[in-house]
Coordinates of C-alpha atoms in Angstrom, one line a residue:
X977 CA -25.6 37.0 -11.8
X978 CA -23.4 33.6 -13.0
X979 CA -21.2 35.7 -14.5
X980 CA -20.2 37.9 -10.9
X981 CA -20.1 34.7 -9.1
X982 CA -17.6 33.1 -11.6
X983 CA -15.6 36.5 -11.6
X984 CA -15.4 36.3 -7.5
X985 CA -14.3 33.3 -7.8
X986 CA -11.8 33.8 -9.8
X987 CA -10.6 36.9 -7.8
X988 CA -10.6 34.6 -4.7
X989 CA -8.6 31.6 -6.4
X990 CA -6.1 34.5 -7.5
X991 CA -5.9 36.0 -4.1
X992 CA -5.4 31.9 -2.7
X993 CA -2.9 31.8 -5.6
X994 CA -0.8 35.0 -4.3
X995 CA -1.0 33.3 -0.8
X996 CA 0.9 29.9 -1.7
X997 CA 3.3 32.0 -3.9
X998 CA 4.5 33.9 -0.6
X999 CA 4.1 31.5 1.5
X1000 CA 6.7 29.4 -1.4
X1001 CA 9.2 32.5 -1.0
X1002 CA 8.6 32.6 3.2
X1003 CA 10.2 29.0 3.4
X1004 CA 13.7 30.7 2.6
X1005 CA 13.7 32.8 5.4
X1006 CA 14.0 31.0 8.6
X1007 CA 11.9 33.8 9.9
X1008 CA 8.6 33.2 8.5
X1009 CA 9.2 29.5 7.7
X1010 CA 7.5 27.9 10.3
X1011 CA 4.1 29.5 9.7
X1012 CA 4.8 28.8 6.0
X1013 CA 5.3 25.4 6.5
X1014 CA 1.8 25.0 8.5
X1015 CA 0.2 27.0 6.0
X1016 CA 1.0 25.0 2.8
X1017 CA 1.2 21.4 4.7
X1018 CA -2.8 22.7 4.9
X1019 CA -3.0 23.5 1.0
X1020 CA -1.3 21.1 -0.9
X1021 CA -3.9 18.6 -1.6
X1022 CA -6.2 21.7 -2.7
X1023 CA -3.9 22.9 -4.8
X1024 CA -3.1 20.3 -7.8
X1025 CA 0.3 21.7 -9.1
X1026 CA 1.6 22.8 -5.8
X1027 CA 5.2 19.9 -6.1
X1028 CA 6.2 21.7 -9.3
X1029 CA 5.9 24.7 -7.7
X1030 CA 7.9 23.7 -4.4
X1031 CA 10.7 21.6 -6.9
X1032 CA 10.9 24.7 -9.0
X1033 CA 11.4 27.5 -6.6
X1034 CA 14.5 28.4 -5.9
X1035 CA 15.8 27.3 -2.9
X1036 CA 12.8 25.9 -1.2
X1037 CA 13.5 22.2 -1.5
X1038 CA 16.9 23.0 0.3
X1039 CA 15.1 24.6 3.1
X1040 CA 12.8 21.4 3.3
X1041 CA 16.2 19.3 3.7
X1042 CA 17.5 21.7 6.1
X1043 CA 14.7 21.3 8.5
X1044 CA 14.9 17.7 8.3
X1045 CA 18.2 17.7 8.9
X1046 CA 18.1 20.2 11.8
X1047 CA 16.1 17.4 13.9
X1048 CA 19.2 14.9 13.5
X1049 CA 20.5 15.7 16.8
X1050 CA 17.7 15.3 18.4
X1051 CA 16.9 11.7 17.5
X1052 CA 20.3 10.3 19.2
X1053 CA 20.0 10.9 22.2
X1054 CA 16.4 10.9 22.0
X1055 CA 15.3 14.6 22.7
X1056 CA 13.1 15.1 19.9
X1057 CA 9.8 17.5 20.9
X1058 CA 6.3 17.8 20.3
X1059 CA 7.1 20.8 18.9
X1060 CA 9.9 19.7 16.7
X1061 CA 8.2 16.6 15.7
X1062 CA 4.9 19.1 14.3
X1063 CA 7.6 21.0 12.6
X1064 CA 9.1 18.8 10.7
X1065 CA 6.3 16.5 9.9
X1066 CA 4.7 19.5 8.5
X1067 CA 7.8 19.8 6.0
X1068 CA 8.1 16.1 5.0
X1069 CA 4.7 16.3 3.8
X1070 CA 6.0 19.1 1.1
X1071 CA 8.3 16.2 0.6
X1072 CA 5.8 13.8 0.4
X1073 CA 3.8 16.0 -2.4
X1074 CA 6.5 16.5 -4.1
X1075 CA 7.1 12.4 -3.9
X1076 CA 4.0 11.8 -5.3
X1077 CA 3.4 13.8 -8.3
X1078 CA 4.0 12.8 -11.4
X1079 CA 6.1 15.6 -12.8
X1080 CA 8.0 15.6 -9.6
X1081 CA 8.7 11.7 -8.7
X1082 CA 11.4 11.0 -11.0
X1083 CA 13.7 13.9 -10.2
X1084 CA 13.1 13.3 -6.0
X1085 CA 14.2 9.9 -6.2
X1086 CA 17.1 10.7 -8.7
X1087 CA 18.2 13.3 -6.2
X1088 CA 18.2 10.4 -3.4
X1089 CA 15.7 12.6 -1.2
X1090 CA 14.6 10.0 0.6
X1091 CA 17.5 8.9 2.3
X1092 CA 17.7 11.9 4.1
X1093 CA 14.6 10.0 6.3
X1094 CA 15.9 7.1 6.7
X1095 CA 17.7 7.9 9.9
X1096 CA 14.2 8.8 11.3
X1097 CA 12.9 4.9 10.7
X1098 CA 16.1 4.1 12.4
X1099 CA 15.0 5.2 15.9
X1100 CA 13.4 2.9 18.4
X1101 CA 12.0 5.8 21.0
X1102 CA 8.3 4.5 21.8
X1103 CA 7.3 8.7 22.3
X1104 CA 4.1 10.4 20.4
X1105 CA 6.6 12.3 19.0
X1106 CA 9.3 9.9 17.3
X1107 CA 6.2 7.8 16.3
X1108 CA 4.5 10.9 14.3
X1109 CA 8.1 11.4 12.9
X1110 CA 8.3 7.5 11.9
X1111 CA 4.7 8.0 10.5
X1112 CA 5.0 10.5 8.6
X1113 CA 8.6 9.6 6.8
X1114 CA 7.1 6.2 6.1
X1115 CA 4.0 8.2 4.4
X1116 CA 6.7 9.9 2.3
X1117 CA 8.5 6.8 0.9
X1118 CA 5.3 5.2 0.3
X1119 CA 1.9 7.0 -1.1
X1120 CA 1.0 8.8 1.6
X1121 CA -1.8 9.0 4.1
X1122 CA -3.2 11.3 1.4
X1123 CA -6.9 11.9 3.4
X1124 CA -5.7 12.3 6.8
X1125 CA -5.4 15.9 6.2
X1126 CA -8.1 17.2 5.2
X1127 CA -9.2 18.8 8.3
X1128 CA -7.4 22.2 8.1
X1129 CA -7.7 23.6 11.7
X1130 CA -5.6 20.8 13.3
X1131 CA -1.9 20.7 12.9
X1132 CA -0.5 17.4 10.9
X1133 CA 0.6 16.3 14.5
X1134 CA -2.9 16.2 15.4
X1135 CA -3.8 14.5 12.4
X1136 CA -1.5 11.4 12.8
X1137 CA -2.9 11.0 16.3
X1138 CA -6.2 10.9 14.9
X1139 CA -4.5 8.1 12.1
X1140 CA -4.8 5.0 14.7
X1141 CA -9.1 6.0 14.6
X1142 CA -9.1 7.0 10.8
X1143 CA -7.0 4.2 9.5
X1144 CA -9.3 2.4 7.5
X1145 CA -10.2 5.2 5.3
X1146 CA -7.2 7.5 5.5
X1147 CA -4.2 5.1 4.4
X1148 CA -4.8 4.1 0.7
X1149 CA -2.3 3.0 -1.6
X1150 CA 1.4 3.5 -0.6
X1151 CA 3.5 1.9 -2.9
X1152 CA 2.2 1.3 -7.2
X1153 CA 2.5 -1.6 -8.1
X1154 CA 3.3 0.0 -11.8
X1155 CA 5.9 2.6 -10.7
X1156 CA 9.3 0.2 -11.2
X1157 CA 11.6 3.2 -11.2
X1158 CA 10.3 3.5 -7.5
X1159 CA 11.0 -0.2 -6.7
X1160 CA 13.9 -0.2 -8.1
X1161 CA 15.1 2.8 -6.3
X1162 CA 14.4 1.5 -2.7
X1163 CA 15.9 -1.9 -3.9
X1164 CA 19.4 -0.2 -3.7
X1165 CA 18.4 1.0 0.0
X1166 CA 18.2 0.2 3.2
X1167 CA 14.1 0.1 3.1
X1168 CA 13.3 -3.6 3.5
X1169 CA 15.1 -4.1 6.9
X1170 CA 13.9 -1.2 8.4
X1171 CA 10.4 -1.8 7.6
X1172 CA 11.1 -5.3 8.8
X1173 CA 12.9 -3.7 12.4
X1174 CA 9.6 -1.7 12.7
X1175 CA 7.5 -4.1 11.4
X1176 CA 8.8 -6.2 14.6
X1177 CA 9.0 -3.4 17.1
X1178 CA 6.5 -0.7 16.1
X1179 CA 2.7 0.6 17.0
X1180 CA 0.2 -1.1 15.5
X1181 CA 0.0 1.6 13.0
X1182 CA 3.6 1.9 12.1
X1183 CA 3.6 -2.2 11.8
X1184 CA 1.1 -2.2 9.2
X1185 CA 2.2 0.9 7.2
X1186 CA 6.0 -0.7 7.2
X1187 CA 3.9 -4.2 5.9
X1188 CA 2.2 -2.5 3.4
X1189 CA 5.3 -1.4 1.9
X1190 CA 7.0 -4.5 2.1
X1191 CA 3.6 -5.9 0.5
X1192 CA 4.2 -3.8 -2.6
X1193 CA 7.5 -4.6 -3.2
X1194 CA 6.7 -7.8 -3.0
X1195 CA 3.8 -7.3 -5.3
X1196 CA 6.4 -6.5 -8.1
X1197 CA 8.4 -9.1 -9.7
X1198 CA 11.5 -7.5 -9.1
X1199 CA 10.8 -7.4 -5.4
X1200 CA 9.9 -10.5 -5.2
X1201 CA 13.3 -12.1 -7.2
X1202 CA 15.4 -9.5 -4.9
X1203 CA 13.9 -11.1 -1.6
X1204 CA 14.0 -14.8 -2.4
X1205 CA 17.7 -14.6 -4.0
X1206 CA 19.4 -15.8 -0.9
X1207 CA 18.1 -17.9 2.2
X1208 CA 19.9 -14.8 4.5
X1209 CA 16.8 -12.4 2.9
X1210 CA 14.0 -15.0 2.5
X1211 CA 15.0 -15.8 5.9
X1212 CA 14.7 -12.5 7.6
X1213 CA 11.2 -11.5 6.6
X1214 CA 9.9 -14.9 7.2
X1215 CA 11.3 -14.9 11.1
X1216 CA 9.7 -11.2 11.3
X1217 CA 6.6 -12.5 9.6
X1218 CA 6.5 -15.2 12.0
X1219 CA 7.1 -13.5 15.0
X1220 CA 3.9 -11.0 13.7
X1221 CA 1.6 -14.2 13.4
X1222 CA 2.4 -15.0 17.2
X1223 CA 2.0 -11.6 18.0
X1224 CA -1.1 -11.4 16.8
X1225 CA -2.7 -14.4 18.2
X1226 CA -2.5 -12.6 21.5
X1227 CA -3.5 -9.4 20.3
X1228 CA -5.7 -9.6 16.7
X1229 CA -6.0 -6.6 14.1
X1230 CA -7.9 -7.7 11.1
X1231 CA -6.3 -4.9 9.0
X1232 CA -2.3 -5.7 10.1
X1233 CA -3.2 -9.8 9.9
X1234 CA -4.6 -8.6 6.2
X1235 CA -1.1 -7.8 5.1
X1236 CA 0.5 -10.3 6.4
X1237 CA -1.5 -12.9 4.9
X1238 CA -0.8 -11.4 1.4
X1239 CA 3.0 -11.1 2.1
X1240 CA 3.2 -14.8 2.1
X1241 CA 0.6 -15.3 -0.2
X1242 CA 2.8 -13.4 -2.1
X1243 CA 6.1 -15.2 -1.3
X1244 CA 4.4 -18.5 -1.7
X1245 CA 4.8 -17.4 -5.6
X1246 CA 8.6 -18.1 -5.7
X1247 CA 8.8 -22.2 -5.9
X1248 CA 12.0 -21.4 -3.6
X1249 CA 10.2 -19.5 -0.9
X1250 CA 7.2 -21.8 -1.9
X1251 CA 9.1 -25.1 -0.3
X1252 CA 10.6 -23.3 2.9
X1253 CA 7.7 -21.9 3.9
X1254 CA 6.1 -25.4 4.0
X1255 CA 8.2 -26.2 6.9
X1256 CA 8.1 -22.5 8.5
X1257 CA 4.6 -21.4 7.8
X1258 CA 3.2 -20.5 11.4
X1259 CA 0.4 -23.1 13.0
X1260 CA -1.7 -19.9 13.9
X1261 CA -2.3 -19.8 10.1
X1262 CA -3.0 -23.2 9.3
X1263 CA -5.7 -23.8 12.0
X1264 CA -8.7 -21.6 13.4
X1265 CA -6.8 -19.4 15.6
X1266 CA -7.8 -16.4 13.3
X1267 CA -11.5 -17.6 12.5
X1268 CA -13.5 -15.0 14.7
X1269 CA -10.8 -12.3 13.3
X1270 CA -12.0 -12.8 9.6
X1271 CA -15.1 -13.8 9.9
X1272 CA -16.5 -10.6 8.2
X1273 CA -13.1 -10.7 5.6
X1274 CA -13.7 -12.2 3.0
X1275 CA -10.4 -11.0 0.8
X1276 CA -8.1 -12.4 3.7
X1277 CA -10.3 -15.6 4.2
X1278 CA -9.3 -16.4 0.3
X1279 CA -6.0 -15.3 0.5
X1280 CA -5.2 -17.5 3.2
X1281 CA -7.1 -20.2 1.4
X1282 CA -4.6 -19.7 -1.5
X1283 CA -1.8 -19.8 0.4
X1284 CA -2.5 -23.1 2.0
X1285 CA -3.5 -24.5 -1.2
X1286 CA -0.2 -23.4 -2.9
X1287 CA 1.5 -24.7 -0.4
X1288 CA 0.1 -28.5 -0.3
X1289 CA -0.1 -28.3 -4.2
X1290 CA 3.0 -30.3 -5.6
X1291 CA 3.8 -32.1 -2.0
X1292 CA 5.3 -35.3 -1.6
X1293 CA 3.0 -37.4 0.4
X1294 CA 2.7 -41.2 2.0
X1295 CA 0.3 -43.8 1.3
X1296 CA -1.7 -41.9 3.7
X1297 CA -1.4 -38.6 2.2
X1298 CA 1.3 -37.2 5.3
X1299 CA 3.3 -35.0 3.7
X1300 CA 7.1 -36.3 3.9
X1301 CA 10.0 -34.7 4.6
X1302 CA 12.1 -33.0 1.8
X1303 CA 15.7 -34.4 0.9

C-alpha cells in the first residue's frame, strides 16, 4: 500500500514536472505567455530549482525583459492598467526567483537585470496599479515578499493588495547582510535615491520596504562608508529620515518607525555621521512622542536607547553638563 502511494506520487510530481516544462517553452510564444506567466508566478516557490530552469531555457529570460519593457510606455504618461500591472508583476516575480537563488544571483546581477526596473521606482502615480508595480520591483531588488504568495487562486495583483494586512508576516528579509556582491552591485546604481524619493513620497508599505533596503545597505560596512563619504549623501538621507520622523508623529506605524530607528542607529556608527546627527537628530526621537507607539517593542525601545546613548557618549559638555556647541 506505501509502496502505490509513493509510486502516485511520483507519477503526479512528474505530470507537475511536464507542466512547468511547457509552461517554460509557452513564455516564448506571445500566444500562450500570459497564462504561462500566471501559471508559474503560482509555482515557483513549490518548485525548488525552478530559476535554473527559467535562466537556462532558451529564450525565456528575454521574454521576461520583453514584457517589462513593453509596460515602458505606459508609465510616462501614466496609462499603466490593472491589467498591465497583473501582467507584469506576474513576470518580475520570475525575475525575482531568479534574483534569489543561489545558482542564479550572480549571473542576474552581472547581466545588470535589475536596471531594467528601475524606471518603474521612478514613477510617482499614487494608482493601485503603479503602486503593485513599485511593490513588486522593489521585492525583486531586495528578497522578496517570499510568503505573500502562497495562496494560489488569487492573482499576484491580489496578493500585494492583501500585503498592507499581511505585512507583518509576509515581508522577511530583503537585502543579506552577507551577500556583498549584491551591495556592491546596487552601490554603482541609482538604488539609494530612489528608495529615498519613495521613502519620502510613497504608501506606507512602499515607505518601509524602500527603508528596509536602505537599512541593509547600511547594515554592511561598505554601505555604510559609501553613505557617510560626503556631507551631499549623509545629508540627503538624514533630511528624508527627518522628514519621516515628522511624518510619523502625526500618523504612527510601529513597523515603518522600527526601520527608521535602526537606520540611524546604524549611521550613528560612523564618528562623522555620529557628530551631525547630534545637531540634526529629530526632537520626536529624543522625547516621549513615540512612547504609546513602542510600548509593546521592545527591539525599537533599545535601539533608540542606543542611539541616544551613542550620541551623548564623547560630548563636550559645561560645568552643568549642557552639551556645547562644536567648533
Amino acid at each position: 500500500m506505501l509502496a502505490t502511494g509513493a509510486a502516485v506520487t511520483t507519477a503526479l510530481a512528474q505530470v507537475d514536472r511536464e507542466k512547468i516544462y511547457q509552461w517554460i517553452n509557452e513564455l516564448s510564444s506571445p500566444e500562450t505567455r500570459e497564462n504561462a506567466l500566471l501559471e508559474l508566478s503560482k509555482k515557483r516557490e513549490s518548485v525548488p530549482d525552478l530559476a535554473p530552469m527559467l535562466w537556462h531555457s532558451c529564450g525565456t529570460i528575454a521574454a521576461l525583459l520583453q514584457e517589462i519593457v513593453n509596460i515602458y510606455p505606459s508609465i510616462n504618461p501614466p496609462t499603466l492598467t490593472a491589467h498591465q500591472s497583473n501582467r507584469v508583476c506576474n513576470a518580475l516575480a520570475l525575475l525575482q526567483c531568479v534574483a534569489s537563488h543561489p545558482e542564479t544571483r550572480s549571473a542576474f546581477l552581472a547581466a545588470h537585470i535589475p536596471l531594467f526596473l528601475y524606471p518603474f521606482l521612478h514613477t510617482v502615480s499614487k494608482t493601485r496599479p503603479f503602486e503593485y508595480l513599485r511593490l513588486t520591483s522593489l521585492g525583486v531588488i531586495g528578497k522578496k515578499f517570499h510568503r505573500l504568495f502562497k495562496k494560489k487562486k488569487k492573482s499576484l495583483t491580489a496578493h500585494l493588495f492583501d500585503a498592507y494586512s499581511m505585512y507583518p508576516t509576509c515581508l522577511g528579509a530583503l537585502v543579506k547582510t552577507d551577500e556583498q556582491e549584491v551591495i556592491n552591485f546596487l552601490l554603482t546604481t541609482e538604488i539609494i535615491p530612489l528608495c529615498l524619493r519613495i521613502m519620502e513620497s510613497g504608501s506606507e508599505l512602499s515607505k518601509t520596504v524602500a527603508t528596509f533596503i536602505l537599512q541593509k545597505i547600511l547594515l554592511d560596512d561598505t554601505g555604510l562608508a559609501y553613505i557617510c563619504q560626503t556631507y551631499e549623501r549623509f545629508s540627503h538621507v538624514a533630511m528624508i529620515l527627518g522628514k519621516m520622523v515628522l511624518q510619523l508623529s502625526k500618523e504612527p506605524s510601529a513597523r515603518l518607525l522600527k526601520h527608521v530607528v535602526r537606520c540611524y542607529l546604524r549611521l550613528s556608527d560612523n564618528s562623522r555621521a555620529r557628530e551631525a546627527l547630534r545637531q540634526c537628530l529629530p526632537d520626536q526621537l529624543k522625547d516621549t512622542t513615540f512612547a504609546q507607539v513602542l510600548k509593546d517593542d521592545t527591539t525599537t525601545k533599545r535601539w533608540l536607547a542606543q542611539l541616544v546613548k551613542n550620541l551623548q557618549e564623547g560630548q563636550v559638555t559645561d560645568p552643568r553638563g549642557i552639551p556645547l556647541p562644536s567648533q
